[in-house]
């Protein structure tokens, strides 16, 4: 019996999202797609996007990629979380770890016991001291998690920091090997079916017409197919996330190659620091309503720790998303579908989620509206939850030293976020979701890290004897310290595991 017809899938764009999508489709649905990717080297890619979330490991694994090989080629480093400096107030520093607080196994989350002891006046160290991932990161050490769930060293995950300009070419080689076709050229026209309004073909500058059944818009901020041709409206979230520009500038690595990304608050936004094997990525994400491009470039140049490797490069963006990511027979993935600023490294994650949802809901030649609606529902949820999480970082501050921080501190936030904050403030409760990226420990890290401390705690935390609890905490802290001390230094581990390929 003949299987279902192969869909002619046309991807416009060869950045991170275009090649991630291409590689995943040809690898995971080889009998269902014939894939053609169009990209324009003259237009180029955005060239940022170097910090990821742990989910990326699932992507790498599904594609059958050997982690060490991938990291060597992309000159990658490990990432245990994100360090936030100067956010809640000047001088603060906390880590949002990809791991639990405590051992993360009990019915009652660890922070409830921590809150209880504090409420009783005990001298308890900061919450971060009870996170293995945080302490590993602070010590600049790294080893893969232990596979034994009973071991302390199993209580964390990790992600990668890699060279954005090397990631897509790495995936391109895989995708082309598996049969993806690539055409170099600039798309100048989108041709639509007169009756259905679906996209029928695209025309390139040289006159070539490329037909397809399903079109994937990975054209970046321009959103050539979904935004421009299909006119899908853009929902603007600038009032909650006022950062709308960035200036990027890589530098030589002068200080430690940390196994974490840093997000350092600045007068009108924040600055990233992403250490790779061969350089450190830096950028200042700022709100143009509160500072000028010149001032931002000056501030970044002044702040970077090593010799600059390029001039400051300006980037512009808008926070928000297209009302629907999938309309007609066109799906936008990546920046073409929307953008939430890179504070929690969520863009590549969103690309991955869109690819996963697309594969799970992969259409027949005739797109079913039900599949399309479900896809859009899933993507909307992801965007909305990430949006709230990002806003929390800005809003939960006592900073009043610049107009920018005053604005975000006092702005009205979405009801969905006010409710979450209130739940945590009252009794340390974290809203639980079935879908969405950030789990309890992430929210707890940011709440506590930015000064939202619970006034109460889970009543079940009262069952334990206070002295026993205190001894348990001291033992855990000692175990964390001694386990961390046995782990290799981050760079030494990289040298052994995935030092950059000589030919790269
Ligand atoms: C300041 C900043 C920092 C970021 N940091 C992070 C981070 O740390 N972590 C993270 O996950 N994400 C980050 N991102 C987001 C990340 O960079 C993107 O999600 C990722 O690179 C995917 O981009 P893309 O492939 O959608 O778009 P692009 O890289 O812009 O690619 C668009 C592609 O479309 C092609 N194209 C466009 N028009 C045409 C045309 N007419 N014809 C043919 N081809 C065309 C281009 O040539 C290119 O190949 C950041 C973004 C910004 C702005």
Coordinates of C-alpha atoms and ligand atoms in Angstrom, one line a residue:
X1 CA 0.0 0.0 0.0
X2 CA 1.3 3.4 -0.9
X3 CA 2.0 5.7 2.1
X4 CA 0.7 9.2 2.3
X5 CA 1.9 11.6 -0.3
X6 CA 5.1 13.5 0.5
X7 CA 4.4 17.2 1.2
X8 CA 6.5 19.7 -0.7
X9 CA 7.8 21.8 2.2
X10 CA 9.4 25.1 1.4
X11 CA 11.4 26.9 4.1
X12 CA 12.3 30.6 3.6
X13 CA 15.3 31.5 5.7
X14 CA 18.5 29.8 6.6
X15 CA 19.2 31.1 10.0
X16 CA 19.1 29.1 13.2
X17 CA 15.3 28.6 12.9
X18 CA 15.4 27.6 9.2
X19 CA 18.1 25.0 9.5
X20 CA 16.8 23.7 12.8
X21 CA 13.4 23.1 11.2
X22 CA 15.0 21.7 8.0
X23 CA 17.2 19.2 9.9
X24 CA 14.4 18.1 12.2
X25 CA 11.9 17.5 9.3
X26 CA 14.3 15.6 7.1
X27 CA 15.5 13.6 10.0
X28 CA 12.2 12.8 11.7
X29 CA 9.8 12.7 8.8
X30 CA 11.9 11.5 5.9
X31 CA 9.0 9.8 4.2
X32 CA 6.6 12.6 4.6
X33 CA 8.5 15.6 3.3
X34 CA 10.5 16.7 0.4
X35 CA 12.3 19.8 1.6
X36 CA 13.5 22.9 -0.1
X37 CA 15.2 25.7 1.8
X38 CA 15.7 29.2 0.3
X39 CA 18.1 31.6 1.9
X40 CA 19.9 34.7 0.9
X41 CA 23.5 35.1 1.9
X42 CA 23.3 38.7 0.8
X43 CA 20.6 39.4 3.5
X44 CA 22.4 37.2 6.0
X45 CA 21.3 36.0 9.5
X46 CA 20.8 37.9 12.7
X47 CA 24.0 36.4 14.1
X48 CA 23.1 36.4 17.8
X49 CA 21.4 33.8 19.9
X50 CA 24.1 32.0 21.7
X51 CA 22.6 30.9 25.0
X52 CA 20.1 28.1 25.2
X53 CA 17.9 26.2 27.6
X54 CA 18.3 22.5 28.6
X55 CA 15.6 21.5 26.2
X56 CA 18.1 21.9 23.4
X57 CA 19.8 18.7 24.5
X58 CA 16.6 16.8 23.5
X59 CA 16.8 18.4 20.1
X60 CA 20.4 17.5 19.6
X61 CA 19.7 13.9 20.7
X62 CA 16.7 13.4 18.5
X63 CA 18.8 14.5 15.5
X64 CA 21.3 11.8 16.4
X65 CA 24.0 14.3 17.0
X66 CA 27.0 13.4 19.2
X67 CA 27.1 16.1 21.8
X68 CA 30.8 16.4 22.0
X69 CA 31.1 16.7 18.3
X70 CA 28.4 19.4 18.1
X71 CA 30.0 21.4 21.0
X72 CA 33.5 21.2 19.4
X73 CA 32.2 22.5 16.1
X74 CA 30.1 25.3 17.6
X75 CA 32.9 26.1 20.1
X76 CA 30.3 25.5 22.8
X77 CA 30.5 25.7 26.5
X78 CA 28.2 24.4 29.2
X79 CA 25.5 26.4 30.8
X80 CA 24.1 25.6 34.3
X81 CA 21.9 28.6 34.5
X82 CA 21.8 32.4 34.4
X83 CA 23.4 34.8 36.8
X84 CA 21.4 38.0 37.4
X85 CA 23.4 40.9 38.8
X86 CA 22.0 44.1 40.1
X87 CA 18.3 43.2 39.3
X88 CA 16.4 43.3 42.6
X89 CA 18.7 46.1 43.8
X90 CA 22.2 47.3 43.0
X91 CA 24.8 44.8 44.4
X92 CA 22.5 41.8 44.2
X93 CA 23.5 38.6 42.5
X94 CA 21.6 35.4 42.2
X95 CA 21.5 32.4 39.8
X96 CA 18.5 31.0 38.1
X97 CA 19.8 27.4 38.0
X98 CA 18.7 24.6 35.7
X99 CA 18.2 22.4 38.7
X100 CA 16.3 22.0 42.0
X101 CA 16.7 23.6 45.4
X102 CA 17.3 20.8 47.9
X103 CA 17.1 17.4 46.5
X104 CA 13.9 18.2 44.9
X105 CA 12.2 14.9 45.7
X106 CA 9.8 15.5 48.6
X107 CA 6.2 16.2 48.4
X108 CA 6.8 19.6 49.9
X109 CA 9.2 21.8 48.0
X110 CA 12.4 22.6 49.7
X111 CA 11.8 26.4 49.9
X112 CA 8.9 25.9 52.2
X113 CA 11.2 24.4 54.8
X114 CA 13.7 27.1 54.2
X115 CA 11.0 29.7 54.7
X116 CA 9.8 28.1 57.9
X117 CA 13.2 28.1 59.5
X118 CA 13.7 31.7 58.5
X119 CA 10.3 32.6 60.0
X120 CA 11.4 30.9 63.2
X121 CA 14.4 33.2 63.3
X122 CA 17.0 30.5 62.4
X123 CA 20.2 31.6 60.8
X124 CA 19.7 29.9 57.4
X125 CA 22.0 30.6 54.5
X126 CA 20.6 32.0 51.2
X127 CA 18.4 29.6 49.2
X128 CA 21.1 29.4 46.4
X129 CA 23.4 27.5 48.8
X130 CA 21.0 24.6 48.7
X131 CA 21.1 24.3 44.9
X132 CA 23.8 22.0 43.6
X133 CA 23.6 23.6 40.2
X134 CA 24.1 27.1 41.7
X135 CA 27.1 26.1 43.7
X136 CA 28.6 24.2 40.8
X137 CA 28.2 27.3 38.7
X138 CA 29.6 29.7 41.3
X139 CA 32.6 27.4 41.6
X140 CA 33.2 27.5 37.9
X141 CA 33.0 23.7 37.6
X142 CA 31.2 21.3 35.4
X143 CA 30.6 17.6 34.9
X144 CA 27.6 15.8 33.3
X145 CA 24.7 15.0 35.7
X146 CA 24.9 11.7 37.5
X147 CA 22.5 9.2 36.0
X148 CA 21.6 7.8 39.5
X149 CA 18.6 9.8 40.7
X150 CA 19.6 9.3 44.3
X151 CA 22.8 11.2 43.9
X152 CA 23.0 14.9 44.6
X153 CA 24.8 15.3 41.3
X154 CA 21.7 14.2 39.4
X155 CA 19.7 17.3 40.6
X156 CA 20.4 19.5 37.7
X157 CA 20.2 19.9 33.9
X158 CA 22.4 21.9 31.6
X159 CA 22.3 23.7 28.3
X160 CA 24.9 25.1 25.8
X161 CA 26.4 28.4 25.0
X162 CA 27.6 28.3 21.4
X163 CA 28.7 30.4 18.4
X164 CA 25.5 31.5 16.6
X165 CA 27.2 31.7 13.3
X166 CA 28.4 28.1 13.5
X167 CA 25.2 26.5 14.7
X168 CA 23.1 26.9 11.5
X169 CA 25.9 25.7 9.2
X170 CA 26.4 22.6 11.4
X171 CA 22.7 21.8 11.0
X172 CA 22.8 22.6 7.4
X173 CA 25.4 19.9 6.7
X174 CA 23.2 17.4 8.5
X175 CA 20.0 18.4 6.7
X176 CA 21.7 18.4 3.3
X177 CA 23.2 15.0 4.0
X178 CA 19.7 13.8 4.7
X179 CA 18.3 15.1 1.4
X180 CA 17.3 18.7 2.1
X181 CA 17.7 20.9 -1.0
X182 CA 19.0 24.4 -0.7
X183 CA 18.7 27.3 -3.1
X184 CA 20.5 30.5 -2.7
X185 CA 18.4 33.5 -3.6
X186 CA 16.3 36.4 -2.5
X187 CA 12.5 35.9 -2.3
X188 CA 10.8 38.9 -4.0
X189 CA 7.2 37.8 -4.4
X190 CA 4.8 35.5 -2.6
X191 CA 2.2 34.0 -5.0
X192 CA -1.2 33.1 -3.5
X193 CA -3.9 30.8 -4.7
X194 CA -6.8 33.0 -5.8
X195 CA -9.5 30.9 -4.2
X196 CA -8.1 29.7 -0.9
X197 CA -5.6 32.5 -0.2
X198 CA -3.0 29.8 0.5
X199 CA 0.5 30.4 -0.6
X200 CA 1.1 28.6 -3.9
X201 CA 4.7 29.5 -4.6
X202 CA 7.4 32.1 -4.1
X203 CA 9.4 33.9 -6.7
X204 CA 13.1 34.6 -6.4
X205 CA 15.0 37.6 -7.7
X206 CA 16.4 35.5 -10.6
X207 CA 12.8 34.7 -11.8
X208 CA 12.7 31.1 -10.4
X209 CA 9.3 30.1 -9.1
X210 CA 9.3 27.5 -6.3
X211 CA 6.0 25.8 -5.6
X212 CA 5.1 24.1 -2.4
X213 CA 2.3 22.6 -0.3
X214 CA 3.5 23.9 3.1
X215 CA 5.5 27.1 3.6
X216 CA 7.6 27.7 6.7
X217 CA 8.5 31.3 7.3
X218 CA 11.9 31.4 8.9
X219 CA 12.8 34.8 7.4
X220 CA 13.5 36.5 10.6
X221 CA 12.0 39.8 11.9
X222 CA 10.8 40.7 8.4
X223 CA 8.3 37.8 8.6
X224 CA 8.1 37.7 4.8
X225 CA 5.4 35.2 4.4
X226 CA 3.2 35.3 7.5
X227 CA 3.6 39.0 8.4
X228 CA 4.0 40.6 5.0
X229 CA 2.2 38.4 2.5
X230 CA -0.6 37.0 4.8
X231 CA -0.7 40.2 6.9
X232 CA -1.0 38.3 10.2
X233 CA -1.2 41.1 12.8
X234 CA 1.5 41.6 15.3
X235 CA 0.6 41.8 19.0
X236 CA 2.9 44.3 20.6
X237 CA 4.1 43.8 24.2
X238 CA 6.4 46.8 24.3
X239 CA 4.6 48.4 27.2
X240 CA 5.5 45.4 29.4
X241 CA 8.9 44.7 27.8
X242 CA 10.2 48.1 26.8
X243 CA 13.6 46.9 25.6
X244 CA 13.5 47.3 21.8
X245 CA 17.2 47.5 20.8
X246 CA 20.5 45.8 21.4
X247 CA 24.1 46.4 20.6
X248 CA 26.3 43.4 20.4
X249 CA 30.1 43.2 20.6
X250 CA 32.2 40.1 21.1
X251 CA 35.5 40.3 23.0
X252 CA 38.5 38.2 23.9
X253 CA 37.9 36.2 27.0
X254 CA 39.8 37.8 29.8
X255 CA 38.1 36.4 32.9
X256 CA 36.7 32.9 33.6
X257 CA 34.9 30.8 31.1
X258 CA 31.9 30.5 33.3
X259 CA 29.4 27.6 33.0
X260 CA 26.6 30.1 33.0
X261 CA 25.4 33.2 31.1
X262 CA 25.4 36.5 33.0
X263 CA 22.6 39.1 32.7
X264 CA 23.9 42.3 34.3
X265 CA 21.4 45.1 34.8
X266 CA 22.3 48.4 33.2
X267 CA 20.7 51.9 33.4
X268 CA 18.2 51.2 30.6
X269 CA 18.1 47.4 30.3
X270 CA 20.7 44.7 30.8
X271 CA 23.9 43.3 29.4
X272 CA 24.6 39.7 28.5
X273 CA 27.9 37.9 28.8
X274 CA 28.1 34.5 27.2
X275 CA 31.5 32.8 27.4
X276 CA 32.4 30.5 24.5
X277 CA 35.5 28.5 23.9
X278 CA 37.1 31.1 21.6
X279 CA 35.6 34.4 22.7
X280 CA 33.0 36.0 24.9
X281 CA 29.7 37.3 23.5
X282 CA 28.4 40.6 24.9
X283 CA 25.4 42.7 24.2
X284 CA 23.4 45.5 25.8
X285 CA 19.6 45.1 25.5
X286 CA 18.0 48.5 26.1
X287 CA 14.9 50.5 25.8
X288 CA 15.3 53.3 23.2
X289 CA 12.8 55.3 25.1
X290 CA 15.3 55.6 28.0
X291 CA 18.7 55.8 26.4
X292 CA 20.3 56.7 23.0
X293 CA 22.1 54.3 20.7
X294 CA 25.3 56.2 21.2
X295 CA 25.1 56.0 24.9
X296 CA 24.3 52.2 24.8
X297 CA 27.2 51.5 22.6
X298 CA 29.5 53.6 24.9
X299 CA 28.2 51.8 28.0
X300 CA 28.7 48.4 26.4
X301 CA 32.2 49.2 25.2
X302 CA 33.1 50.5 28.6
X303 CA 31.7 47.4 30.4
X304 CA 33.1 44.5 28.3
X305 CA 35.9 42.7 30.1
X306 CA 38.3 41.8 27.2
X307 CA 39.6 43.4 24.1
X308 CA 36.8 44.0 21.6
X309 CA 36.8 41.7 18.6
X310 CA 34.4 43.8 16.5
X311 CA 32.7 47.2 16.5
X312 CA 29.4 47.4 18.4
X313 CA 26.7 46.1 16.1
X314 CA 23.2 47.5 16.5
X315 CA 20.0 45.4 16.4
X316 CA 16.3 46.4 16.6
X317 CA 13.3 44.4 17.6
X318 CA 9.8 44.5 19.0
X319 CA 8.6 42.4 21.9
X320 CA 5.5 40.5 20.9
X321 CA 4.2 37.9 18.6
X322 CA 2.1 37.4 15.5
X323 CA -1.5 36.8 16.5
X324 CA -1.3 33.3 14.9
X325 CA 1.9 31.5 14.0
X326 CA 0.1 29.2 11.6
X327 CA -2.2 30.8 9.1
X328 CA -3.4 29.1 5.8
X329 CA -0.6 26.8 4.8
X330 CA 2.1 28.9 6.3
X331 CA 3.8 28.5 9.6
X332 CA 6.2 31.0 11.0
X333 CA 9.0 29.7 13.2
X334 CA 11.7 31.8 14.9
X335 CA 11.8 35.5 14.7
X336 CA 9.2 35.5 11.9
X337 CA 6.6 34.4 14.5
X338 CA 7.6 36.8 17.3
X339 CA 10.3 37.8 19.7
X340 CA 10.7 37.9 23.5
X341 CA 13.9 39.5 24.5
X342 CA 16.8 37.2 25.2
X343 CA 16.9 37.6 29.0
X344 CA 16.1 34.0 29.7
X345 CA 17.4 32.6 26.4
X346 CA 14.0 31.5 25.2
X347 CA 14.0 32.1 21.4
X348 CA 15.8 29.0 20.3
X349 CA 13.6 27.1 22.8
X350 CA 10.5 28.6 21.1
X351 CA 11.9 27.5 17.7
X352 CA 12.2 24.0 19.1
X353 CA 8.7 23.9 20.6
X354 CA 7.3 25.1 17.2
X355 CA 9.2 22.3 15.4
X356 CA 7.9 19.7 17.9
X357 CA 4.3 20.9 17.6
X358 CA 4.6 20.9 13.9
X359 CA 5.9 17.4 13.8
X360 CA 3.2 16.2 16.1
X361 CA 0.5 17.9 14.1
X362 CA 2.1 17.5 10.7
X363 CA -0.6 18.2 8.1
X364 CA -1.8 16.3 5.1
X365 CA -1.8 18.2 1.8
X366 CA -5.0 19.8 2.9
X367 CA -4.4 21.6 6.2
X368 CA -6.9 20.8 8.9
X369 CA -8.1 23.8 10.8
X370 CA -8.2 21.8 14.0
X371 CA -4.5 20.9 13.8
X372 CA -3.7 24.5 13.0
X373 CA -5.7 25.8 15.9
X374 CA -4.0 23.4 18.3
X375 CA -0.6 24.5 17.0
X376 CA -1.5 28.1 17.6
X377 CA -2.9 27.4 21.1
X378 CA 0.4 25.6 22.1
X379 CA 2.6 28.4 20.8
X380 CA 0.4 31.1 22.3
X381 CA 0.7 29.4 25.7
X382 CA 4.5 29.3 25.5
X383 CA 4.7 32.9 24.5
X384 CA 2.3 34.1 27.3
X385 CA 4.1 32.2 30.0
X386 CA 7.6 33.3 29.0
X387 CA 6.3 36.9 28.7
X388 CA 5.1 36.8 32.3
X389 CA 8.3 35.3 33.5
X390 CA 10.4 38.0 31.8
X391 CA 8.2 40.8 33.1
X392 CA 8.7 39.5 36.6
X393 CA 12.5 40.1 36.3
X394 CA 11.9 43.8 35.6
X395 CA 9.0 44.4 37.9
X396 CA 10.3 42.7 41.0
X397 CA 12.8 45.4 41.8
X398 CA 13.4 48.1 44.4
X399 CA 15.6 50.0 42.0
X400 CA 14.7 53.6 41.5
X401 CA 18.0 55.0 40.3
X402 CA 17.1 55.5 36.7
X403 CA 13.9 56.4 34.7
X404 CA 13.9 53.0 33.1
X405 CA 13.9 51.1 36.4
X406 CA 11.3 53.4 37.8
X407 CA 9.1 52.7 34.8
X408 CA 9.3 48.9 35.0
X409 CA 9.0 48.8 38.8
X410 CA 5.8 50.8 38.7
X411 CA 4.2 49.6 35.5
X412 CA 1.0 47.6 35.4
X413 CA 1.7 44.0 34.8
X414 CA -0.6 41.3 33.2
X415 CA -3.2 40.0 35.7
X416 CA -1.9 36.5 35.1
X417 CA 1.5 37.6 36.6
X418 CA 0.1 39.7 39.5
X419 CA -1.8 36.6 40.6
X420 CA 1.3 34.4 40.4
X421 CA 3.3 36.9 42.5
X422 CA 0.6 37.2 45.1
X423 CA 0.4 33.4 45.4
X424 CA 4.1 33.2 46.0
X425 CA 4.3 36.1 48.3
X426 CA 1.5 34.8 50.6
X427 CA 2.6 31.2 51.0
X428 CA 5.4 30.4 48.6
X429 CA 3.0 28.7 46.2
X430 CA 4.1 28.4 42.6
X431 CA 1.5 28.1 39.8
X432 CA 1.9 24.7 38.2
X433 CA 1.4 24.2 34.5
X434 CA 1.2 21.1 32.3
X435 CA 2.7 23.1 29.4
X436 CA 5.3 25.8 29.4
X437 CA 9.0 26.0 29.8
X438 CA 9.8 27.3 33.3
X439 CA 9.1 24.9 36.2
X440 CA 8.8 25.7 39.9
X441 CA 12.5 26.0 40.6
X442 CA 12.9 28.7 38.0
X443 CA 10.1 30.8 39.4
X444 CA 11.3 30.3 42.9
X445 CA 14.9 31.4 41.9
X446 CA 13.7 34.6 40.4
X447 CA 11.1 35.5 43.1
X448 CA 13.6 34.9 45.9
X449 CA 16.5 36.3 44.0
X450 CA 14.7 39.5 43.4
X451 CA 13.4 39.9 46.9
X452 CA 9.9 38.5 46.8
X453 CA 10.1 36.4 49.9
X454 CA 7.1 34.2 51.0
X455 CA 5.3 35.4 54.1
X456 CA 4.0 31.9 54.7
X457 CA 4.7 28.4 53.7
X458 CA 3.1 25.0 53.0
X459 CA 1.5 23.8 56.3
X460 CA 3.0 20.4 55.8
X461 CA 6.4 21.9 56.3
X462 CA 5.4 22.3 60.0
X463 CA 5.3 18.5 60.5
X464 CA 9.1 18.1 60.8
X465 CA 11.0 18.8 64.0
X466 CA 12.8 22.1 63.7
X467 CA 16.2 20.9 65.0
X468 CA 16.1 17.8 62.7
X469 CA 15.3 20.1 59.8
X470 CA 18.2 22.4 60.6
X471 CA 20.6 19.5 60.8
X472 CA 19.3 18.1 57.5
X473 CA 20.0 21.5 55.9
X474 CA 23.5 21.7 57.3
X475 CA 24.2 18.1 56.1
X476 CA 22.9 19.0 52.6
X477 CA 25.0 22.1 52.4
X478 CA 28.1 20.1 53.5
X479 CA 27.4 17.4 50.9
X480 CA 27.0 20.1 48.2
X481 CA 30.3 21.7 49.1
X482 CA 32.2 18.4 49.2
X483 CA 30.6 17.1 45.9
X484 CA 31.3 20.3 44.1
X485 CA 34.9 20.2 45.2
X486 CA 35.4 16.9 43.4
X487 CA 34.1 18.2 40.1
X488 CA 36.6 19.5 37.4
X489 CA 37.0 23.1 36.5
X490 CA 34.7 24.0 33.6
X491 CA 37.4 24.7 31.0
X492 CA 39.3 21.7 32.0
X493 CA 36.2 19.5 31.5
X494 CA 35.7 21.1 28.0
X495 CA 39.3 20.4 27.1
X496 CA 38.8 16.8 27.8
X497 CA 35.3 16.5 26.4
X498 CA 34.8 18.8 23.5
X499 CA 37.7 21.1 22.8
X500 CA 37.0 23.1 19.6
X501 CA 37.7 21.3 16.4
X502 CA 41.0 22.3 14.9
X503 CA 39.5 22.8 11.5
X504 CA 36.5 24.8 12.7
Ligands
LIG1 C1 19.8 40.9 20.7 C2 19.4 39.5 20.6 C3 19.9 38.5 21.3 C4 19.5 37.2 21.2 N1 20.0 36.2 22.1 C5 19.5 35.0 22.1 C6 19.9 34.0 23.0 O1 20.8 34.2 23.8 N2 19.3 32.8 23.0 C7 18.3 32.5 22.1 O2 17.7 31.4 22.2 N3 17.9 33.4 21.2 C8 18.5 34.6 21.2 N4 18.0 35.5 20.3 C9 17.1 35.1 19.2 C10 17.9 34.3 18.2 O3 18.9 35.1 17.6 C11 16.9 33.9 17.1 O4 15.8 33.3 17.6 C12 17.6 32.8 16.2 O5 18.8 33.3 15.7 C13 16.7 32.5 15.0 O6 16.7 33.5 14.1 P1 15.9 33.3 12.7 O7 16.5 32.1 12.1 O8 14.5 33.2 13.0 O9 16.2 34.6 11.9 P2 17.5 35.1 11.1 O10 18.7 34.6 11.7 O11 17.3 36.6 10.9 O12 17.4 34.4 9.7 C14 16.5 34.8 8.7 C15 16.9 34.1 7.4 O13 15.9 34.5 6.4 C16 16.6 34.9 5.3 N5 15.8 35.8 4.5 C17 15.2 37.0 4.9 N6 14.6 37.6 3.9 C18 14.8 36.8 2.9 C19 14.4 36.9 1.5 N7 13.7 38.0 1.0 N8 14.8 35.9 0.6 C20 15.5 34.9 1.1 N9 15.9 34.7 2.3 C21 15.6 35.7 3.2 C22 17.9 35.4 5.8 O14 18.9 35.5 4.8 C23 18.2 34.4 6.9 O15 18.8 33.3 6.3 C24 18.5 36.8 20.3 C25 18.0 37.8 19.5 C26 18.4 39.1 19.6 C27 17.8 40.2 18.7

